[in-house]
Short mmCIF file of C-alpha atoms and ligand atoms in Angstrom, two decimals:
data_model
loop_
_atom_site.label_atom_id
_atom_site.label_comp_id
_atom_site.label_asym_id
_atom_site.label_seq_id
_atom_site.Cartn_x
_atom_site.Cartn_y
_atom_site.Cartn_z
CA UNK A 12 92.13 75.41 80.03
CA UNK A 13 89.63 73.10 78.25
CA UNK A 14 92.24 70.22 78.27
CA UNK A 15 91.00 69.92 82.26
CA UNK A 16 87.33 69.46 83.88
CA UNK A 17 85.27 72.35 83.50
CA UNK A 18 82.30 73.33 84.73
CA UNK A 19 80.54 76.57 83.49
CA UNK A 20 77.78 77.22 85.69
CA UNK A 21 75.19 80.12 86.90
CA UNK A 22 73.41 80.49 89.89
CA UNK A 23 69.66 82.20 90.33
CA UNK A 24 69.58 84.00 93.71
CA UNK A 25 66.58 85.56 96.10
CA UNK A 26 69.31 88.80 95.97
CA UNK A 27 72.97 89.74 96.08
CA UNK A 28 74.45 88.72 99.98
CA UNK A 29 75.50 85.62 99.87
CA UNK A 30 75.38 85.19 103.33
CA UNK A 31 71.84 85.95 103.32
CA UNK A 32 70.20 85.46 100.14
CA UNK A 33 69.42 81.75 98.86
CA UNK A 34 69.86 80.14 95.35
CA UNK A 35 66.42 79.54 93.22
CA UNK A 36 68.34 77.77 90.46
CA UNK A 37 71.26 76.17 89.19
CA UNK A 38 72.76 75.26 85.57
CA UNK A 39 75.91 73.71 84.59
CA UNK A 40 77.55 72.74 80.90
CA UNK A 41 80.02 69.89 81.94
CA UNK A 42 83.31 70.33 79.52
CA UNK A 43 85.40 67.45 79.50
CA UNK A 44 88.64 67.97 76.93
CA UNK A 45 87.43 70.46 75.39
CA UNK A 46 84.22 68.44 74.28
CA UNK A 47 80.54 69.23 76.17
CA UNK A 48 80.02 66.06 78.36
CA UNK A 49 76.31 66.97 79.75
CA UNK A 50 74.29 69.86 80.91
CA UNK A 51 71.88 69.73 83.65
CA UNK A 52 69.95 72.34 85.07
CA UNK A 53 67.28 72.35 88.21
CA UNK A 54 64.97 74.84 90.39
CA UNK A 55 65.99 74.76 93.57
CA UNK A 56 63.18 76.07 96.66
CA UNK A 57 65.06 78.45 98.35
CA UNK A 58 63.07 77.85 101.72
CA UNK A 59 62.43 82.07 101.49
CA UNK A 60 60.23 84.34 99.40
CA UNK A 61 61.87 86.10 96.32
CA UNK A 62 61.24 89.48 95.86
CA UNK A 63 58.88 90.96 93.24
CA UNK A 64 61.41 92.89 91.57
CA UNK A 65 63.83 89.68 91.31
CA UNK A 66 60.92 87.65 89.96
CA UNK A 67 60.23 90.27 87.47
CA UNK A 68 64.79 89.92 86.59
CA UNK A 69 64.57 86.54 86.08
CA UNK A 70 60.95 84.88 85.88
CA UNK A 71 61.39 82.53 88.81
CA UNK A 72 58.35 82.97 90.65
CA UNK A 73 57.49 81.89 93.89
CA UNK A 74 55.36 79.80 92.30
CA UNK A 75 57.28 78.04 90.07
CA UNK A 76 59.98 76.95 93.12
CA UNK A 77 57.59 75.87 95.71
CA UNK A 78 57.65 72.20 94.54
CA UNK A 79 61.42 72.15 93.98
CA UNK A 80 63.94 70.23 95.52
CA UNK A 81 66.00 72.53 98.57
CA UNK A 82 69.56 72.74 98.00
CA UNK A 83 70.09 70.36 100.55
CA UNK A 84 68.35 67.62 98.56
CA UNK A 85 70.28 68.75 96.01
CA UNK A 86 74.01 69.12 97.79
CA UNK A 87 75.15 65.80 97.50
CA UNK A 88 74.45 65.19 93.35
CA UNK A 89 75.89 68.39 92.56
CA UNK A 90 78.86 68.01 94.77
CA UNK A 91 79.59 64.69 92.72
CA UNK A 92 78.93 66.91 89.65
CA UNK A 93 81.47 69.94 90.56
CA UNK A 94 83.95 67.98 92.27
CA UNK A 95 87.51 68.27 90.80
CA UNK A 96 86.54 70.71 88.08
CA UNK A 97 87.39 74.05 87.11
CA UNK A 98 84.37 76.27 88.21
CA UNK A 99 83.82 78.91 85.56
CA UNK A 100 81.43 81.31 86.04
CA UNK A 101 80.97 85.10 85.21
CA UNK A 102 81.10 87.56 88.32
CA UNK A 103 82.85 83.80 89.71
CA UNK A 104 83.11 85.59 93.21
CA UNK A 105 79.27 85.74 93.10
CA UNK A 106 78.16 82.13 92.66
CA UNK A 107 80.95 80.56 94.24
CA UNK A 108 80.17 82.39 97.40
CA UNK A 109 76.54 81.18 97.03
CA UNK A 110 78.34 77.32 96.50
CA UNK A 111 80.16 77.72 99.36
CA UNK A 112 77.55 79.12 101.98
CA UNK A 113 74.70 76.96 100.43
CA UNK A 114 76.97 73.92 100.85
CA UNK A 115 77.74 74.79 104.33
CA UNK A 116 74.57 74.94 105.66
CA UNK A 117 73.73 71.48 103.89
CA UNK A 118 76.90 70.43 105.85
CA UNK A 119 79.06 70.32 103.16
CA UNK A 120 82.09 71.80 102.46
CA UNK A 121 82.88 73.05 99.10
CA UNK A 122 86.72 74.76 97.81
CA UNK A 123 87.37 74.80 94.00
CA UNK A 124 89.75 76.22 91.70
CA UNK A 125 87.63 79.21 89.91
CA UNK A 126 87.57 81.08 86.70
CA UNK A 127 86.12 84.22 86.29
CA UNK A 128 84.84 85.05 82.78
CA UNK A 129 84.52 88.75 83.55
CA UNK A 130 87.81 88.83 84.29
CA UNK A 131 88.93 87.00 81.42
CA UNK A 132 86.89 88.98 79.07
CA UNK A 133 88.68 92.23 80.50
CA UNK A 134 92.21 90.44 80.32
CA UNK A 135 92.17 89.56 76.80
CA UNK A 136 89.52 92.25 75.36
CA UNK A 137 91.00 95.49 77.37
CA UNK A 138 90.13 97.34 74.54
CA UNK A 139 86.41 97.42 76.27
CA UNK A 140 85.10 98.81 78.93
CA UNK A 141 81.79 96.32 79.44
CA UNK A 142 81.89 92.98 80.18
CA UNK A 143 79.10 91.98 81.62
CA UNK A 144 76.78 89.03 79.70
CA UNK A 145 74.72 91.32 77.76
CA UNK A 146 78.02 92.89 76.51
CA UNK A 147 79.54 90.32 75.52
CA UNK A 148 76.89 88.89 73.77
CA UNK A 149 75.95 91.34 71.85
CA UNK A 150 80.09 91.64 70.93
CA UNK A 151 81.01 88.05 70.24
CA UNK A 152 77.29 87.14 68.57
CA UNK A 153 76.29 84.81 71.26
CA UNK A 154 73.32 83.18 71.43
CA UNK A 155 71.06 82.80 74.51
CA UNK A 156 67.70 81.30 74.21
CA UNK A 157 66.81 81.91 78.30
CA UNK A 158 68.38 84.69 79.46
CA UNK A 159 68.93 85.41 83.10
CA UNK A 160 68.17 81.41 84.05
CA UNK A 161 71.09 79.93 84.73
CA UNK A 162 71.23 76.74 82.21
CA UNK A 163 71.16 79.58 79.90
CA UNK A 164 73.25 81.91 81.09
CA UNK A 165 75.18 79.02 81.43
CA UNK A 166 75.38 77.82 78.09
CA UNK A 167 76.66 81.40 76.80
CA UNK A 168 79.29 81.13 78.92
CA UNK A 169 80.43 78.03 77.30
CA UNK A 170 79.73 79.19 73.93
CA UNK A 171 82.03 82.72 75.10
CA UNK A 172 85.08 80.21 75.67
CA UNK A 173 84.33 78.73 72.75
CA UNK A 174 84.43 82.25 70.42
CA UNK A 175 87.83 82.79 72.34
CA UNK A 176 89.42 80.23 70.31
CA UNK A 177 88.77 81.42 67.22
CA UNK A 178 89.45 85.30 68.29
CA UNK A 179 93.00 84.48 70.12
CA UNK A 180 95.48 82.32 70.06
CA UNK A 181 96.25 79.63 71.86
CA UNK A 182 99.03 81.50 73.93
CA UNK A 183 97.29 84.36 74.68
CA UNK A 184 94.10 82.09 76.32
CA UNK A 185 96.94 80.24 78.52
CA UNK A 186 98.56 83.29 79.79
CA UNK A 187 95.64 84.79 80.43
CA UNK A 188 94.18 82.21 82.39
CA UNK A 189 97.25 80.85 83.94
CA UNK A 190 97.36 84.76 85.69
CA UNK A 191 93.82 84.31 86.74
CA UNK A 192 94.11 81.03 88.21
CA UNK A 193 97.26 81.60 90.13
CA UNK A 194 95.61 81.58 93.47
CA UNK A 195 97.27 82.63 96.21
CA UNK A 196 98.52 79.93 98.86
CA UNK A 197 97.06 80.40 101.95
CA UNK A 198 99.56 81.02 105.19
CA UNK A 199 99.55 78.08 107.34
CA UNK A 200 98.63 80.09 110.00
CA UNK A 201 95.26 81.31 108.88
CA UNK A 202 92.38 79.30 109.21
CA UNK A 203 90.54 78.11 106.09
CA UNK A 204 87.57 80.74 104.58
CA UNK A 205 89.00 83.88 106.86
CA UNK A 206 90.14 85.81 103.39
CA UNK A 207 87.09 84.59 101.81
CA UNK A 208 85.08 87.93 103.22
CA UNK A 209 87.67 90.50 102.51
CA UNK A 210 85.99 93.20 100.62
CA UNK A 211 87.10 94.89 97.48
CA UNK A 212 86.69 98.18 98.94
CA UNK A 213 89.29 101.16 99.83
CA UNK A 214 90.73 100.70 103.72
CA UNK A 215 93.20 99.34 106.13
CA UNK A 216 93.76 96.20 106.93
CA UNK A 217 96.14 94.73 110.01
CA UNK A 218 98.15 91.12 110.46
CA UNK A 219 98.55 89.53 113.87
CA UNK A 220 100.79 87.07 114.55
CA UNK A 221 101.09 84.86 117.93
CA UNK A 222 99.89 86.70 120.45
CA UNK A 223 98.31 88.85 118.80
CA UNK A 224 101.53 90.74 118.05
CA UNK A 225 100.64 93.52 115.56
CA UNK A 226 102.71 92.22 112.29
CA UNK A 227 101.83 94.80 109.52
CA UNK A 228 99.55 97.86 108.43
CA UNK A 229 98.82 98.62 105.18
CA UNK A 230 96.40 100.18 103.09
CA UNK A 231 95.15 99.67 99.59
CA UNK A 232 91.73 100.69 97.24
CA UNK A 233 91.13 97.76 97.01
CA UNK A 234 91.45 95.94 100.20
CA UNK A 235 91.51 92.41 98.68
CA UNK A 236 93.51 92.02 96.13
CA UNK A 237 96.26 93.95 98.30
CA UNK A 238 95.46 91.39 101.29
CA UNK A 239 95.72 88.55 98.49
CA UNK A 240 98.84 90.15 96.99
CA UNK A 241 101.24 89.50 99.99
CA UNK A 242 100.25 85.75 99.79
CA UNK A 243 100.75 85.60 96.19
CA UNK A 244 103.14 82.33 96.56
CA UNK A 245 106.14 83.87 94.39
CA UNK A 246 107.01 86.28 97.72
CA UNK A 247 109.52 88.49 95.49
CA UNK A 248 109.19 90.22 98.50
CA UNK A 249 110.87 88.98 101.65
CA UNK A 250 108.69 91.13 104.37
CA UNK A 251 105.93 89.18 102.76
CA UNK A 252 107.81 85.55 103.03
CA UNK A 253 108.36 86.20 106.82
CA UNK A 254 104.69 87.65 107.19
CA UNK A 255 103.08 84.69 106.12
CA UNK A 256 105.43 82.08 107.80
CA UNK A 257 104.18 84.04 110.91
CA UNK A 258 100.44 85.44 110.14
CA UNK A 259 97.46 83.64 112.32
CA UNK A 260 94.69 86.22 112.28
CA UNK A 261 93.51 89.35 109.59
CA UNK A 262 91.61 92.21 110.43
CA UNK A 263 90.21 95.23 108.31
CA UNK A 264 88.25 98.46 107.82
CA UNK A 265 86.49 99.98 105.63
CA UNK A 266 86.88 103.48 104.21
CA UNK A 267 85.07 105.60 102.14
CA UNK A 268 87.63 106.34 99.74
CA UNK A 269 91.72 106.44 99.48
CA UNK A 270 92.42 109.80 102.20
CA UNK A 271 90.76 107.69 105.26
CA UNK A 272 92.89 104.67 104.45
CA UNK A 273 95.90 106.84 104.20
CA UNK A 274 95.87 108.66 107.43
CA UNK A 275 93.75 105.69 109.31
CA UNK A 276 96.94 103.34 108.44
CA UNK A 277 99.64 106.26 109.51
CA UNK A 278 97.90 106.55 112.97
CA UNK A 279 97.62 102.32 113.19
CA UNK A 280 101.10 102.06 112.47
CA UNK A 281 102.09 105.04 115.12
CA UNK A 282 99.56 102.87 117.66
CA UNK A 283 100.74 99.49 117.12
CA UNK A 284 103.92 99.56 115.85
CA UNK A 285 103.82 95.97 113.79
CA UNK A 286 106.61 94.31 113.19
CA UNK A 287 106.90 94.59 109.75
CA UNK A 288 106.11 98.71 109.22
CA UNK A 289 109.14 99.97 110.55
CA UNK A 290 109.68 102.87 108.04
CA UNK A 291 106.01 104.90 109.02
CA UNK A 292 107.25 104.97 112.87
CA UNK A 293 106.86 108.24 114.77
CA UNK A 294 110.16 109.67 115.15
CA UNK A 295 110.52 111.69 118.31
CA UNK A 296 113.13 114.24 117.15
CA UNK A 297 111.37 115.30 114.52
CA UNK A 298 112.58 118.79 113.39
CA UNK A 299 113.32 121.84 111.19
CA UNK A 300 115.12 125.13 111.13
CA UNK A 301 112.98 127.89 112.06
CA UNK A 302 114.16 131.24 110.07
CA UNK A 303 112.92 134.51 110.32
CA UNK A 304 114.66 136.89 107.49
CA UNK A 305 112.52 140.20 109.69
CA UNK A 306 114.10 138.83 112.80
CA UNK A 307 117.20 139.43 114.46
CA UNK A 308 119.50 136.34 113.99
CA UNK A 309 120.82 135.77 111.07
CA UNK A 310 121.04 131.89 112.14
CA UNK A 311 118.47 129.30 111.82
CA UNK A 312 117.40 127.68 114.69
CA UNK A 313 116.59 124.20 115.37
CA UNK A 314 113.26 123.42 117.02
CA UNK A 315 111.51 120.38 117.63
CA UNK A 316 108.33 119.16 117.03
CA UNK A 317 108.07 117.49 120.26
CA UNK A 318 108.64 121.16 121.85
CA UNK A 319 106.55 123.10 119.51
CA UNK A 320 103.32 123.40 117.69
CA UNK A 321 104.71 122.84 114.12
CA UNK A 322 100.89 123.61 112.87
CA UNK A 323 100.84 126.93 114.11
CA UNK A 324 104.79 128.29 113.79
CA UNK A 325 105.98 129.70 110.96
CA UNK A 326 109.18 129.78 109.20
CA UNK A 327 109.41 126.44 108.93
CA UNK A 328 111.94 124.54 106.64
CA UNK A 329 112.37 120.77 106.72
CA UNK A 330 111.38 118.33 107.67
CA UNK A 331 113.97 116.54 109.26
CA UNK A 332 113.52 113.21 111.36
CA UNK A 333 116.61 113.56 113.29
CA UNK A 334 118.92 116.69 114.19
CA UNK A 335 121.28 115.53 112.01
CA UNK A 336 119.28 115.15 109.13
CA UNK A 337 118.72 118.89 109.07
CA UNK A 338 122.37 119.54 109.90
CA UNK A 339 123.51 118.04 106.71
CA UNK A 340 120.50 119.50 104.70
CA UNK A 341 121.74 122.85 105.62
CA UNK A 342 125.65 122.06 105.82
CA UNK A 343 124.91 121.25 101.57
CA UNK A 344 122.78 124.55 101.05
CA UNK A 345 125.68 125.89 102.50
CA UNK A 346 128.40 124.54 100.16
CA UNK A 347 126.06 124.82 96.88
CA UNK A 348 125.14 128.53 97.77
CA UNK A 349 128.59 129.67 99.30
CA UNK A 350 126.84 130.59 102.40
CA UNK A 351 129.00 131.07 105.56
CA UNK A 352 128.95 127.98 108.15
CA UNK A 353 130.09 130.38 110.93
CA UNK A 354 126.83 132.80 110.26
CA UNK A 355 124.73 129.66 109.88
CA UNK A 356 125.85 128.29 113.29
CA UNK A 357 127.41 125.61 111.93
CA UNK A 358 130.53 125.76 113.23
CA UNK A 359 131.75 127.55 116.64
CA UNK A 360 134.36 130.56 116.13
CA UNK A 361 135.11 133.77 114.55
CA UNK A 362 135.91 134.62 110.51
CA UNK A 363 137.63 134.18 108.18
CA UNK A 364 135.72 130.57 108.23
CA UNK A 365 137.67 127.42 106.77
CA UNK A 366 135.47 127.93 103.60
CA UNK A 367 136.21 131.59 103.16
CA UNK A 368 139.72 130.25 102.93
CA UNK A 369 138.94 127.66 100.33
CA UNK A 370 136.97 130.31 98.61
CA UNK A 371 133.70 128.65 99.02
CA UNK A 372 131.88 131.07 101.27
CA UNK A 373 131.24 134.49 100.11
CA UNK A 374 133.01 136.17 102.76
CA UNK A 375 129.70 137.13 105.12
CA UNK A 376 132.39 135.94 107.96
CA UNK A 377 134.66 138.60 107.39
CA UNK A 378 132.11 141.47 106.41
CA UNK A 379 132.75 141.04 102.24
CA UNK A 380 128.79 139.70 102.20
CA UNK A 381 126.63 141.86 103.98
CA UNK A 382 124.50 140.09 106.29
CA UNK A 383 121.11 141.04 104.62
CA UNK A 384 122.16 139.66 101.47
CA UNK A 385 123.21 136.52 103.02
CA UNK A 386 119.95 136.11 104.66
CA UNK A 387 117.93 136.97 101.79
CA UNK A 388 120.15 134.19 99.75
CA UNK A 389 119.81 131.31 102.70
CA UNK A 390 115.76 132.31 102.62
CA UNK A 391 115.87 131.56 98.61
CA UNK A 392 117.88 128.46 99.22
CA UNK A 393 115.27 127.42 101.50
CA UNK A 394 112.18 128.32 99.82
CA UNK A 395 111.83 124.52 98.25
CA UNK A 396 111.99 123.17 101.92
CA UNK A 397 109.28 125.72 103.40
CA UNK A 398 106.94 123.86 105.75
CA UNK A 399 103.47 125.16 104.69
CA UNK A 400 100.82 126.92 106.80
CA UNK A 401 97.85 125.17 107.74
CA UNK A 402 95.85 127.22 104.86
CA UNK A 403 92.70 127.54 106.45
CA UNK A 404 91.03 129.12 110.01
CA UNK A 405 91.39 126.63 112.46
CA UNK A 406 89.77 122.64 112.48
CA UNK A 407 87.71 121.92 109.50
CA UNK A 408 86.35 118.21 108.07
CA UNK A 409 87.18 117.18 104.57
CA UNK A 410 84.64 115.00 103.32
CA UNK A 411 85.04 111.81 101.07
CA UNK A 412 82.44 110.64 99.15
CA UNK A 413 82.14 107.77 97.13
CA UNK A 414 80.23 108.40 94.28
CA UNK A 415 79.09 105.14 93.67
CA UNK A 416 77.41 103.77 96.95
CA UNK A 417 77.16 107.51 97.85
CA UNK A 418 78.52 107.03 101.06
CA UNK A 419 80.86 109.98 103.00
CA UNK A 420 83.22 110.18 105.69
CA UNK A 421 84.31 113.49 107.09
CA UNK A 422 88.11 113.80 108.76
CA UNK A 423 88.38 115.94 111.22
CA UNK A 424 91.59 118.12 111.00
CA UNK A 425 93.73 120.88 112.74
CA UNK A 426 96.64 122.28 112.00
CA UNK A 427 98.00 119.54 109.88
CA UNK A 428 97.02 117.26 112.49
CA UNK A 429 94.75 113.70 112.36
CA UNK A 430 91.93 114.23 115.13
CA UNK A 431 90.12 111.61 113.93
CA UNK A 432 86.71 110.43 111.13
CA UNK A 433 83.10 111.01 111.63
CA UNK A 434 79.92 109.27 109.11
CA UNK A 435 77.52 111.13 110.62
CA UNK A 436 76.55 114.94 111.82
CA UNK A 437 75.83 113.57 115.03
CA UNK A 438 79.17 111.80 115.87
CA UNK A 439 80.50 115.35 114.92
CA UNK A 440 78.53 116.85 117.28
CA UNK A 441 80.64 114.46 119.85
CA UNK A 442 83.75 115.90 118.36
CA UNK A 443 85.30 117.42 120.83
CA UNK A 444 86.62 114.01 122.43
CA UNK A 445 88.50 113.38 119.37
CA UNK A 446 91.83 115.84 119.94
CA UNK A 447 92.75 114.23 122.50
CA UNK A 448 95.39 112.81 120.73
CA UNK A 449 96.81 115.85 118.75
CA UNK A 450 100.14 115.37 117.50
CA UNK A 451 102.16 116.93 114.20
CA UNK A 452 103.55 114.50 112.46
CA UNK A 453 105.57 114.02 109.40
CA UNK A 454 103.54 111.15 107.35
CA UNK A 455 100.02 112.83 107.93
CA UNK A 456 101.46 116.53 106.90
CA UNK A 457 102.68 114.55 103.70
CA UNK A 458 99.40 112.22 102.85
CA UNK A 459 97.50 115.83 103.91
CA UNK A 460 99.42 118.30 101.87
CA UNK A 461 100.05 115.82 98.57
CA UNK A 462 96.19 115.43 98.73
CA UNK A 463 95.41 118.92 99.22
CA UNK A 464 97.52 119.80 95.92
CA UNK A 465 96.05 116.81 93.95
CA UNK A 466 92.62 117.79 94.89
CA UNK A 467 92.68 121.86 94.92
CA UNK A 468 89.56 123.28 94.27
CA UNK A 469 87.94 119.96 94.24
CA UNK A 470 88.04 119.58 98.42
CA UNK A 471 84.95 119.34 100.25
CA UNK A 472 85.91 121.53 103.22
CA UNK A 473 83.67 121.79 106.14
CA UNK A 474 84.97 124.58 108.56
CA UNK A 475 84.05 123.99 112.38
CA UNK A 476 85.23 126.88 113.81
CA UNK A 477 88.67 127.93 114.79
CA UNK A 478 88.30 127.90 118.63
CA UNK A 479 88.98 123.91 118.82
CA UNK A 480 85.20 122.81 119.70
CA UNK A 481 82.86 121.24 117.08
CA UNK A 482 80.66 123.50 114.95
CA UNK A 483 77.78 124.22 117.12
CA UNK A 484 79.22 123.38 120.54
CA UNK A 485 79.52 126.32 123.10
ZN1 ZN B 13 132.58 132.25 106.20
#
């Protein structure tokens, strides 16, 4: 790393948006070889007011920047400065996202390779759990005679990479930052900047292609490094190969938390049906044997989702995503259990069955098994198959919260059925638009029930009534 160009620099901002807030001063330690070249450091005007509260953080007052040079006076020397080094920065994302925006509205356009010392710090300390400045200079004895102005904070950074050398060795500095610098190659098709926004949030995001052909759902916590992930360059994974060779646009939503992702990207991939997401389609024969050990047949019948209300029957064992899925589930139960395939309905005829001859059924052909123990020993075999009831009163809204920003979605649910997320009390109040499109199927009753026995006694449950009709609506 310090064989190359390096820059280490910090940034002073008005705030945190980059798209908004403006830079109040810059400081850089050129590194050239390993050896510091120069250091250089200027207020910049940032054409705004700062805050109070920021003037308090860093002791750039308005005051002190009203005589400064803008950035745009600025843009061409420190272009000349950063150009064809390694940026290094701590929280990198945050100052080279200032670069690029202040840059860009000075005309310029700015693109560097980037090093993240937070990121390093975590990589080759993972033994701790801060790494912000303060923490690591209090950990590595750094010394910082201006804290929180950037020729400072820009020094310590220098002085960090510095400490590494002595604390690691040589191989485990490369590796490290050979992982961190392995940016991912952008697809031809996309135009420069467009991943440049992608948030590192929990949601969904979709690929287009030509035409604005749906090419792939997914979902991830963490929205960009998933995104970033399938344009890693290495493409171990040949979906991703083809997906890049024939992505032109990215689009993405936010979620509160990993439940809206999950069941917004199973109804996406129902809607669109991308190229690329074949295995999440909505199969249309979905299906399991309905069995009734108090009724009268001592046969399991077949039913079909597309038929029935799987959310409200019961008896349900599967599921199955094509008839003969379920024929073959039960055809094994069969042979494993020495059940009878003539009382199952699984074959046409009267007893002694073909099995009974082989001595593999138990005979409940020919009247050796009595029928209610044969029922009661099918029922047992498919007790790990059960389909379960929807365990509360009718539609009811989990919330998700997320703890940090505080903010909560509520999904709206019936009978093991999507119906669609709310942010607000009021949108709930509009409800009763959203089951419209009410439809059982097998990848939300698996994201619902797996998170419903992760999360147990933990779920926020909001019940709105069993009737079908928002809490409150009449
Ligand atoms: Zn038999």
């Amino acid at each position: 790393m310090l064989e190359q160009r390096v820059v280490f620099l910090d940034l002073e901002t008005t705030g945190a948006a980059a798209g908004f807030d403006r830079v109040t001063e810059i400081g850089i330690v050129e590194v050239n070889g390993g050896k510091l070249a120069s250091e250089w450091g200027t207020l910049v005007n940032p054409e705004t007011r700062i805050p109070p509260a920021i003037e308090t953080l860093t002791g750039i007052t308005n005051a002190m920047v009203r005589d400064a040079p803008t950035f745009s006076d600025l843009a061409q020397d420190l272009m000349e400065r950063l150009a064809g080094r390694l940026l290094v920065a701590h929280n990198a994302r945050f100052d080279y996202g200032f670069l690029k925006n202040e840059f860009k509205r000075a005309g310029l356009r700015y693109a560097s390779k980037v090093l993240c010392t937070v990121k390093l710090s975590r990589r080759l300390y993972p033994e701790h759990h801060r790494h912000n400045l303060d923490s690591l200079i209090e950990r590595h004895g750094l010394i910082c005679e201006d804290r929180h102005r950037a020729l400072g904070d820009a020094r310590v950074l220098w002085q960090f990479v510095q400490t590494l050398s002595r604390e690691k060795t040589r191989a485990e500095i490369d590796a490290a930052v050979e992982a961190l610098l392995r940016t991912p190659s952008l697809p031809a098709g996309l135009a420069e900047g467009v991943l440049d926004d992608i948030p590192e949030t929990p949601g969904v995001y979709l690929f287009y292609g030509e035409n604005d052909i749906p090419l792939y759902v997914g979902k991830s916590v963490n929205l960009r490094s998933r995104v970033l992930a399938h344009f890693s360059g290495d493409h171990a994974v040949h979906k991703d190969m083809r997906i890049s060779r024939q992505i032109t646009r990215v689009e993405w939503i936010e979620t509160v938390g990993e439940l809206g992702a999950l069941m917004r990207e199973a109804r996406l991939v129902k809607q669109l049906q991308p190229v690329h997401n074949r295995w999440l389609r909505r199969s249309n024969d979905l299906c399991a044997w309905r069995f009734d050990p108090a009724g009268d047949a001592a046969k399991p019948l077949l039913v079909y989702a597309r038929d029935e209300d799987f959310g409200d029957l019961q008896h349900l064992y599967g599921l199955f995503r094509a008839k003969r899925e379920a024929v073959n589930t039960l055809r094994a139960i069969a042979e494993e259990q020495g059940l009878c395939p003539i009382v199952l309905g699984l074959e046409s005829g009267k007893g002694p069955c073909f099995a009974h001859q082989l001595k593999k059924c138990r005979g409940a052909c020919v009247g050796k098994e009595n029928t209610l123990t044969h029922s009661a020993r099918l029922l047992a075999a498919l007790h790990k198959l059960r389909v379960r009831a929807w365990p509360f009163r009718g539609r009811v809204g989990i919330r998700e919260t997320d703890s940090w920003s505080g903010k909560s979605e509520l999904h709206v649910l019936d009978r093991w059925c999507y119906l669609g997320t709310v942010r607000s009390d009021w949108e709930l109040f509009d409800a009763g638009e959203l089951g419209s499109e009410k439809l059982f199927d097998l990848d939300t009753y698996k994201i619902l029930t797996r998170y419903f026995e992760r999360h147990g006694g933990r779920l926020q449950v909001v019940e709105l009534d069993g009737t079908g009709g928002a809490a409150g609506r009449h």
